[in-house]
Amino acid sequence: MDNADAMNLEGAGAEPKVNYLTNGFSLRSWLLTKDHKRIAIMYLISVSFFFFIGGLYAATIRLELLTPASDLLESGTYNKVFTQHGIIMIFLFLIPAIPAILGNFLIPIMIGAKDLAFPRINLLSLYIYWIAGAFVLYALLQGGVDTGWTFYTPYSTTFSNSYVMAVGLGVFINGFSSILTGLNFIVTVHTMRAPGMTWFRMPLFVWAHYATSLVMMLGTPVIAITVLLLAIERFTQVGIFDPAYGGDPILFQHMFWFYSHPAVYIMILPGMGVVSELISNFARKKIFGYEFIAFSSIAIAVFGFLVWGHHMFVSGQSIYAGLVFSFLTMVVAVPSAIKMFNWTATLYKGSISYDTPMLYALGFMGLFLIGGLTGLFLGSIGLTVHLTDTYFIVAHFHYVMVGGQVIAYLGGLHYWWPKMTGKMYSEFWGRISAMLVFIGFNLTFFPQFILGYQGMPRRYASYPEELQVLNVFSTAGASVLGLGMLLPLIYLAHSLVRGKNAGDNPYMHPGLEWRTSSPPPTFNFEKTPVVTWEAYEFGPDSGMDLEAAKRREELESTRY
Amino acid sequence: MAEHKHDEHYHPPGLQHQFDDMEQQMDSVTIGMWIFLAQEIMFFGGLLTAYLVFRSKYPMAFAAGSNHLDPFWGGLNTLVLIVSSLTMALTVYFAQKGNRNMQVILILLTMFFGAVFLGVKAIEYTGKYDHGQIPVNGWNKVVKEGEHKEEAALRLPFEVKASAAGSEAVHPNPRGDFHILNDSEEVKPLIEIIVEQKNLGEKGFLTESEMVGYFSEGEFDLVKFTQKVQLFFWIYFILTGLHALHMIVGLGIMTWLLYKAWLGSFSAYYYSPVEISGLYWHFVDIVWIFLFPLLYLLGRHFLAGGGH
């Protein structure tokens, strides 16, 4: 097993080797690093920071909606609060969360490379993210923005008195961060795979990120030019989105959603990649229908570009266009369903262990199912007239984004935490928080389906008194959800100081990332690995000496 | 390379640490640049979509806008860029040959042509500024009644004719607003065509948007028409401005490349920076090949005796 450093028994008793965390301690060694793992850790800290701010805005929204009157916030302030919640969560949390943190950390390791193809560009994308974040923070501190995260014209160009320019520039700049990340991933997957790591031996996590990167590369430039046109129009007070000049606000919506609909696949595809890993590994079974899951990711990326019009069913788009977009929306549900069926089939007769990451993965399957199916309600051209701009749609996209992406992100973070830090978190608290997130999430958002169906519109600070009971449920659920999200912050931080040493392969999983030390050395592997096994191979073909690995685990555990 | 196989410390010049060999590095940077260019196509594509939407909505106003651009300058720039593509391609050729002197000469030539392009662009922009064709009100040259009469002679061919006849002077523009010359030879025939087509009703070729967009209560409304031309210039400035920005970035890359070539860094074994910079340069040229006909040429036939 000369290619599997983790299985190298001789190394076990020796002094701890230099890993990526201990390879230099100065601030400079972090800020000028070219190591994808260090960049991922810096992303982790920055993205968590914005997640926290976005979460505070969410808490404010739920508190305001506890009572029917607009008593905590005035309507104008409420507009800013939900806008900023959306902008921060989407552009600064959901889009970079899994790709820039887990993808950055894991893709080179999973395919057996020393680093991403362009380490300096990777670092550049982090700095661009910081600059974008600074613009957004500046706007928030100056008084915020109130256009809704969609920046619809002509409100955003002509009428809004808030800091549209600063936030718009932030979004524009942030786009380049995800473009560069996507570019890096595509090239890395093409050229940096280790010997024997064929396309169909790659983990599905990598496939999902490849598809995500395609969307990032082809979608993001369109939002960049759209936001740029919006900013120029706001500055010059002339432009193509202004009906006074013969311009067309609907064109803005087309261009905005041409990116922003595929962007929801940027948000969910990496989550699906994580879940594929978790389901297969914790069922200790080769994933069912590997090729189908791999190609369904690509199919989602392709079809995702053809459905943007379903955001505009009631905003003046032609009815014939609506019919086509409605049909294509149904089509794009198919690859998602393929994934769901394959995951379910993988679980069948698997030897399932309910570790924390697996709890998140199972939670994902339930919540994404609801989120996906309610998406079909909204894609039906008749029903959507009743549901547009109600809490039904708020509940729908939170089921997909939070129930899907955030939960997958937390699952992935827990799963690879021992690899990233070398420490094991408290399994007990992990399970508690996974349960709290699941329960809190459902309590928060399920009532919103009913509220929306009953006609409660989104983006208002006040609502009729009859709807208060369900809103109280929702706010109570948000408190539980908030607690469930804060707990990991505490026990994961605690694990850094007091956590048990995780060992190189705490779960006994066959992926390449588990065949290097934890935390990995700067160049990931002592020797370039040679891959001779298929993905998710748990049998003797995996090239893992399972007995030796077990013995090594025992040795490790007696050492500490 | 075989003799270096067992020497762990040997590191070929130009090979980054994350790659195993030069071939892998060459593949990576080439794929990377192609993907980056795909991204650039989507970036310009978004803008060209906006252009096409409005061109198809207001073709006559856009024709009026095109007629305010000078195809001589546009054509000259097209020629300049095509020649610069040739010098760039030759640079790659001589980099592969390892011919340092030719590389330096050709990079300098490429940069020269790039600079000529930007210079011509500056002349054109200045002309627009002088004639009140910057689409933002208040951003144009302030011209009071009776000032700068002699400037009319320096104008585009159509205007020279007009000023020779003595019928047209510089349009007074005391606030620096956007305007088009409604009584000039450039626009007059177009307006006549528009009114004529409007009277034909359904049989005419005006689009639905034009039927609404150029007329108030059935009468031709020059203010509304001017706003549509303003949209043309707005798009013109953003398209050509972003293109010029790409040229400036290209010149920056060329400066760096010149330095590296001067040091003699490139050889048959290591020339990927020249190759991918060349890809970028050619891409920027190709964008102009699309911009030139779309902005300068479409719709000119309305004035060139081509009729309708």
Coordinates of C-alpha atoms in Angstrom, one line a residue, chain A residues 95-490:
Chain A
I95 CA -22.7 30.6 -3.5
P96 CA -19.3 30.3 -2.0
A97 CA -20.1 28.0 0.9
I98 CA -19.6 24.5 -0.4
P99 CA -17.4 25.2 -3.5
A100 CA -15.0 27.7 -1.9
I101 CA -14.7 25.9 1.4
L102 CA -15.2 22.2 1.0
G103 CA -14.6 22.1 -2.8
N104 CA -11.4 24.1 -2.5
F105 CA -10.1 21.9 0.3
L106 CA -11.1 18.5 -1.1
I107 CA -11.1 18.5 -4.9
P108 CA -7.3 18.4 -5.2
I109 CA -7.1 15.8 -2.5
M110 CA -9.9 13.7 -3.9
I111 CA -8.3 13.5 -7.4
G112 CA -4.8 13.1 -6.0
A113 CA -3.3 16.4 -7.0
K114 CA -0.8 18.6 -5.1
D115 CA -2.9 21.7 -5.5
L116 CA -5.5 23.3 -7.7
A117 CA -4.2 24.1 -11.2
F118 CA -3.8 27.8 -10.5
P119 CA -3.1 28.4 -6.8
R120 CA -2.4 32.1 -7.2
I121 CA -5.7 32.6 -8.9
N122 CA -7.3 30.7 -6.1
L123 CA -5.9 33.2 -3.6
L124 CA -6.9 36.1 -5.8
S125 CA -10.5 34.8 -5.7
L126 CA -10.4 34.9 -2.0
Y127 CA -9.2 38.5 -2.0
I128 CA -11.9 39.4 -4.5
Y129 CA -14.4 37.9 -2.2
W130 CA -13.1 40.0 0.6
I131 CA -13.3 43.2 -1.4
A132 CA -16.9 42.4 -2.5
G133 CA -17.7 41.7 1.2
A134 CA -16.2 45.0 2.2
F135 CA -18.4 46.8 -0.4
V136 CA -21.5 45.1 1.0
L137 CA -20.6 45.8 4.6
Y138 CA -19.9 49.4 3.7
A139 CA -23.4 49.7 2.3
L140 CA -24.9 48.1 5.3
L141 CA -23.2 50.4 7.7
Q142 CA -24.1 53.4 5.6
G143 CA -27.8 52.6 5.8
G144 CA -28.4 49.6 3.7
V145 CA -30.3 48.8 0.5
D146 CA -34.0 48.2 0.1
T147 CA -34.6 46.9 -3.4
G148 CA -34.9 43.2 -2.6
W149 CA -32.1 41.0 -3.6
T150 CA -33.3 41.0 -7.1
F151 CA -32.6 44.7 -7.8
Y152 CA -35.6 45.0 -10.1
T153 CA -35.6 48.1 -12.3
P154 CA -36.8 50.8 -12.5
Y155 CA -37.1 50.9 -8.7
S156 CA -33.3 50.2 -8.2
T157 CA -32.2 52.6 -10.9
T158 CA -34.5 55.6 -10.4
F159 CA -36.5 55.5 -7.2
S160 CA -34.6 53.8 -4.4
N161 CA -32.6 56.2 -2.2
S162 CA -30.5 53.4 -0.6
Y163 CA -27.0 52.2 -1.3
V164 CA -27.7 50.3 -4.5
M165 CA -24.4 51.3 -6.1
A166 CA -22.2 50.0 -3.3
V167 CA -24.1 46.7 -3.0
G168 CA -24.3 46.3 -6.8
L169 CA -20.6 46.8 -7.1
G170 CA -20.1 44.2 -4.3
V171 CA -22.2 41.7 -6.3
F172 CA -20.3 42.6 -9.5
I173 CA -16.9 42.1 -7.9
N174 CA -18.0 38.9 -6.1
G175 CA -18.9 37.4 -9.4
F176 CA -15.3 37.4 -10.4
S177 CA -14.5 35.4 -7.3
S178 CA -16.8 32.6 -8.3
I179 CA -15.7 32.8 -12.0
L180 CA -12.1 32.3 -10.9
T181 CA -13.0 29.5 -8.5
G182 CA -15.0 27.8 -11.3
L183 CA -12.2 28.2 -13.8
N184 CA -9.8 26.7 -11.4
F185 CA -12.0 23.7 -10.7
I186 CA -12.7 22.9 -14.3
V187 CA -9.0 23.0 -15.3
T188 CA -8.0 21.1 -12.2
V189 CA -10.4 18.3 -13.0
H190 CA -9.2 18.2 -16.6
T191 CA -5.5 18.1 -16.1
M192 CA -4.6 17.4 -12.5
R193 CA -6.0 13.9 -11.9
A194 CA -3.6 11.4 -10.4
P195 CA -2.5 8.3 -12.5
G196 CA -5.4 5.9 -12.6
M197 CA -8.0 8.5 -11.5
T198 CA -10.2 8.3 -14.6
W199 CA -13.3 10.5 -15.0
F200 CA -15.5 7.7 -13.9
R201 CA -13.4 6.9 -10.8
M202 CA -13.8 10.5 -9.5
P203 CA -16.0 10.9 -6.4
L204 CA -19.4 12.3 -7.3
F205 CA -18.5 15.3 -5.2
V206 CA -16.0 16.3 -7.9
W207 CA -18.6 15.7 -10.6
A208 CA -21.0 17.9 -8.9
H209 CA -18.4 20.6 -8.6
Y210 CA -17.5 20.3 -12.2
A211 CA -21.1 20.9 -13.2
T212 CA -21.3 23.8 -10.7
S213 CA -18.2 25.3 -12.2
L214 CA -19.7 25.2 -15.7
V215 CA -22.7 27.2 -14.4
M216 CA -20.4 29.6 -12.6
M217 CA -18.3 30.1 -15.8
L218 CA -21.2 30.6 -18.2
G219 CA -23.8 32.3 -15.9
T220 CA -21.8 34.7 -13.7
P221 CA -20.6 37.0 -16.5
V222 CA -24.2 37.7 -17.4
I223 CA -25.1 38.9 -13.9
A224 CA -21.8 40.9 -14.0
I225 CA -22.8 42.8 -17.1
T226 CA -26.4 43.1 -15.9
V227 CA -25.4 44.7 -12.6
L228 CA -22.8 46.8 -14.4
L229 CA -25.5 48.1 -16.8
L230 CA -27.8 48.8 -13.8
A231 CA -25.0 50.7 -12.0
I232 CA -24.2 52.8 -15.1
E233 CA -27.9 53.4 -15.6
R234 CA -28.3 54.5 -12.0
F235 CA -25.3 56.8 -12.3
T236 CA -26.2 58.4 -15.7
Q237 CA -30.0 58.3 -15.3
V238 CA -30.2 57.1 -19.0
G239 CA -30.4 53.5 -20.0
I240 CA -31.9 50.4 -21.5
F241 CA -33.9 49.4 -18.5
D242 CA -35.8 52.8 -18.2
P243 CA -39.2 52.8 -19.9
A244 CA -39.1 56.6 -20.1
Y245 CA -36.4 56.3 -22.8
G246 CA -38.0 53.3 -24.5
G247 CA -36.0 50.9 -22.4
D248 CA -37.4 47.7 -21.1
P249 CA -37.5 46.7 -17.4
I250 CA -38.5 43.1 -18.4
L251 CA -35.2 42.8 -20.2
F252 CA -33.5 43.4 -16.8
Q253 CA -35.5 40.5 -15.3
H254 CA -34.6 38.3 -18.2
M255 CA -30.9 39.1 -17.9
F256 CA -31.0 38.9 -14.1
W257 CA -32.7 35.5 -14.0
F258 CA -30.5 34.1 -16.8
Y259 CA -27.9 34.1 -14.2
S260 CA -29.9 33.9 -11.0
H261 CA -31.8 30.8 -11.9
P262 CA -28.7 28.8 -12.8
A263 CA -27.3 30.3 -9.6
V264 CA -29.7 28.3 -7.5
Y265 CA -28.0 25.2 -9.1
I266 CA -24.6 26.7 -8.1
M267 CA -26.1 26.6 -4.7
I268 CA -27.7 23.2 -4.7
L269 CA -25.4 21.1 -7.0
P270 CA -22.4 21.0 -4.6
G271 CA -24.9 20.1 -1.8
M272 CA -26.0 17.1 -3.9
G273 CA -22.3 16.2 -4.3
V274 CA -21.8 16.2 -0.6
V275 CA -24.9 14.1 0.0
S276 CA -23.8 11.5 -2.6
E277 CA -20.6 11.1 -0.6
L278 CA -22.4 10.9 2.7
I279 CA -25.1 8.5 1.6
S280 CA -22.7 6.0 0.0
N281 CA -20.0 6.2 2.6
F282 CA -22.3 5.9 5.6
A283 CA -24.3 3.1 4.1
R284 CA -20.9 1.5 3.3
K285 CA -22.1 0.5 -0.1
K286 CA -21.1 1.4 -3.6
I287 CA -23.4 4.2 -4.8
F288 CA -26.3 3.0 -7.0
G289 CA -26.1 4.3 -10.5
Y290 CA -22.8 6.2 -10.4
E291 CA -23.0 7.3 -14.1
F292 CA -26.6 8.5 -13.7
I293 CA -25.8 10.7 -10.7
A294 CA -22.7 12.1 -12.5
F295 CA -24.6 12.9 -15.7
S296 CA -27.6 14.2 -13.9
S297 CA -25.4 16.9 -12.4
I298 CA -24.3 17.9 -15.9
A299 CA -27.9 17.7 -17.1
I300 CA -29.0 20.0 -14.3
A301 CA -26.3 22.4 -15.2
V302 CA -27.4 22.4 -18.9
F303 CA -31.2 22.5 -18.4
G304 CA -30.7 25.0 -15.6
F305 CA -29.9 27.6 -18.2
L306 CA -33.2 27.1 -20.0
V307 CA -35.8 27.7 -17.3
W308 CA -35.1 31.3 -16.1
G309 CA -38.5 32.5 -17.4
H310 CA -40.4 30.7 -14.7
H311 CA -39.5 33.6 -12.4
M312 CA -41.4 35.9 -14.7
F313 CA -44.8 34.1 -15.2
V314 CA -46.7 37.1 -14.0
S315 CA -44.4 40.0 -14.9
G316 CA -45.5 40.6 -18.5
Q317 CA -43.7 37.7 -20.3
S318 CA -45.6 36.3 -23.2
I319 CA -47.9 33.4 -22.4
Y320 CA -46.3 31.2 -25.1
A321 CA -42.9 31.8 -23.5
G322 CA -44.5 30.9 -20.2
L323 CA -45.7 27.6 -21.6
V324 CA -42.3 26.7 -22.8
F325 CA -40.6 27.7 -19.6
S326 CA -43.2 25.8 -17.6
F327 CA -42.5 22.6 -19.6
L328 CA -38.7 23.0 -19.3
T329 CA -39.1 23.5 -15.5
M330 CA -40.8 20.1 -15.3
V331 CA -37.9 18.7 -17.4
V332 CA -35.2 20.0 -15.0
A333 CA -36.9 18.2 -12.1
V334 CA -36.1 14.9 -13.8
P335 CA -32.3 14.8 -13.1
S336 CA -33.0 15.9 -9.5
A337 CA -35.4 13.0 -9.2
I338 CA -32.8 10.6 -10.7
K339 CA -30.5 11.6 -7.9
M340 CA -33.1 11.1 -5.2
F341 CA -34.0 7.6 -6.5
N342 CA -30.3 6.6 -6.7
W343 CA -29.6 7.7 -3.2
T344 CA -32.6 5.8 -1.9
A345 CA -31.5 2.7 -3.8
T346 CA -28.0 3.1 -2.3
L347 CA -29.5 3.0 1.2
Y348 CA -31.4 -0.2 0.4
K349 CA -29.6 -3.1 2.2
G350 CA -26.7 -0.8 3.1
S351 CA -25.1 -1.0 6.5
I352 CA -26.1 2.4 7.7
S353 CA -24.6 4.1 10.6
Y354 CA -26.3 7.2 12.0
D355 CA -23.3 9.4 12.5
T356 CA -23.8 13.2 12.6
P357 CA -23.0 13.7 8.9
M358 CA -25.4 11.0 7.9
L359 CA -28.2 12.5 10.0
Y360 CA -27.7 15.7 8.0
A361 CA -27.7 13.7 4.7
L362 CA -31.0 12.0 5.6
G363 CA -32.4 15.3 6.6
F364 CA -31.4 16.7 3.2
M365 CA -33.2 13.9 1.4
G366 CA -36.5 14.6 3.2
L367 CA -36.3 18.4 3.0
F368 CA -35.0 18.6 -0.6
L369 CA -37.8 16.3 -1.6
I370 CA -40.4 18.7 -0.2
G371 CA -38.5 21.7 -1.6
G372 CA -38.2 20.1 -5.0
L373 CA -41.8 19.0 -5.3
T374 CA -43.2 22.3 -4.2
G375 CA -41.1 23.7 -7.0
L376 CA -43.3 21.9 -9.4
F377 CA -46.3 23.7 -8.0
L378 CA -44.6 27.0 -8.7
G379 CA -43.5 25.8 -12.2
S380 CA -47.1 25.0 -13.2
I381 CA -48.3 28.0 -15.1
G382 CA -51.8 28.0 -13.7
L383 CA -51.2 27.4 -10.0
T384 CA -48.3 29.8 -9.9
V385 CA -50.6 32.8 -10.4
H386 CA -52.1 32.1 -7.0
L387 CA -48.8 31.4 -5.3
T388 CA -46.5 34.0 -6.8
D389 CA -45.0 36.4 -4.2
T390 CA -46.6 34.6 -1.3
Y391 CA -45.0 32.8 1.6
F392 CA -45.4 29.6 -0.4
I393 CA -42.5 30.6 -2.5
V394 CA -40.5 31.7 0.5
A395 CA -41.0 28.3 2.1
H396 CA -40.2 26.6 -1.2
F397 CA -36.8 28.2 -1.7
H398 CA -35.9 27.9 1.9
Y399 CA -36.6 24.2 1.8
V400 CA -34.2 24.0 -1.2
M401 CA -31.6 26.5 0.0
V402 CA -31.5 25.9 3.7
G403 CA -33.0 22.4 3.8
G404 CA -30.8 21.5 0.9
Q405 CA -27.7 23.4 0.6
V406 CA -27.1 24.6 4.2
I407 CA -27.9 21.2 5.7
A408 CA -25.6 19.5 3.1
Y409 CA -22.9 22.1 3.9
L410 CA -23.2 21.3 7.7
G411 CA -23.2 17.6 6.9
G412 CA -20.1 18.0 4.8
L413 CA -18.4 20.2 7.3
H414 CA -18.9 17.6 10.0
Y415 CA -17.8 14.8 7.8
W416 CA -14.5 16.3 6.7
W417 CA -13.9 18.2 9.9
P418 CA -11.5 15.5 11.2
K419 CA -9.7 15.7 7.9
M420 CA -9.5 19.5 7.9
T421 CA -8.4 19.9 11.5
G422 CA -7.3 16.4 12.7
K423 CA -9.7 16.6 15.6
M424 CA -12.9 14.8 16.3
Y425 CA -15.9 16.9 17.5
S426 CA -18.3 15.6 20.1
E427 CA -20.6 13.1 18.4
F428 CA -23.2 13.6 21.1
W429 CA -23.6 17.3 20.5
G430 CA -23.3 16.8 16.8
R431 CA -26.4 14.6 16.8
I432 CA -28.3 16.9 19.1
S433 CA -27.6 19.9 16.8
A434 CA -28.5 17.9 13.6
M435 CA -31.8 17.0 15.2
L436 CA -32.4 20.6 16.4
V437 CA -31.7 21.9 12.9
F438 CA -34.1 19.5 11.3
I439 CA -36.9 20.1 13.8
G440 CA -36.4 23.8 13.9
F441 CA -36.2 24.1 10.2
N442 CA -39.5 22.3 9.6
L443 CA -41.2 24.2 12.4
T444 CA -40.0 27.5 10.8
F445 CA -40.8 26.9 7.2
F446 CA -43.6 24.3 6.9
P447 CA -46.2 26.8 8.4
Q448 CA -45.1 29.2 5.6
F449 CA -46.4 26.9 2.9
I450 CA -49.8 27.1 4.6
L451 CA -49.5 30.9 5.1
G452 CA -48.6 31.3 1.5
Y453 CA -51.4 29.2 0.3
Q454 CA -53.8 31.3 2.4
G455 CA -52.4 34.3 0.6
M456 CA -49.9 36.0 2.9
P457 CA -47.7 38.0 0.6
R458 CA -43.9 38.1 1.1
R459 CA -41.9 41.3 1.8
Y460 CA -44.5 42.9 4.1
A461 CA -43.8 43.9 7.7
S462 CA -47.5 43.5 8.7
Y463 CA -50.2 40.9 8.0
P464 CA -53.8 40.1 9.0
E465 CA -54.4 38.9 12.5
E466 CA -55.9 35.6 11.4
L467 CA -52.4 34.5 10.3
Q468 CA -50.7 35.1 13.6
V469 CA -50.8 31.5 14.9
L470 CA -48.8 30.1 12.1
N471 CA -46.4 33.0 12.2
V472 CA -45.8 32.4 15.9
F473 CA -45.0 28.7 15.1
S474 CA -42.6 29.9 12.4
T475 CA -40.8 32.3 14.7
A476 CA -40.6 29.6 17.5
G477 CA -39.1 27.3 14.9
A478 CA -36.6 29.9 13.9
S479 CA -35.4 30.1 17.5
V480 CA -34.8 26.3 17.6
L481 CA -33.1 26.5 14.2
G482 CA -30.9 29.3 15.4
L483 CA -29.9 27.3 18.4
G484 CA -29.1 24.3 16.2
M485 CA -26.9 26.5 14.0
L486 CA -25.1 28.1 16.9
L487 CA -24.3 24.8 18.7
P488 CA -21.8 23.6 16.0
L489 CA -20.0 26.9 16.4
I490 CA -19.3 26.0 20.0

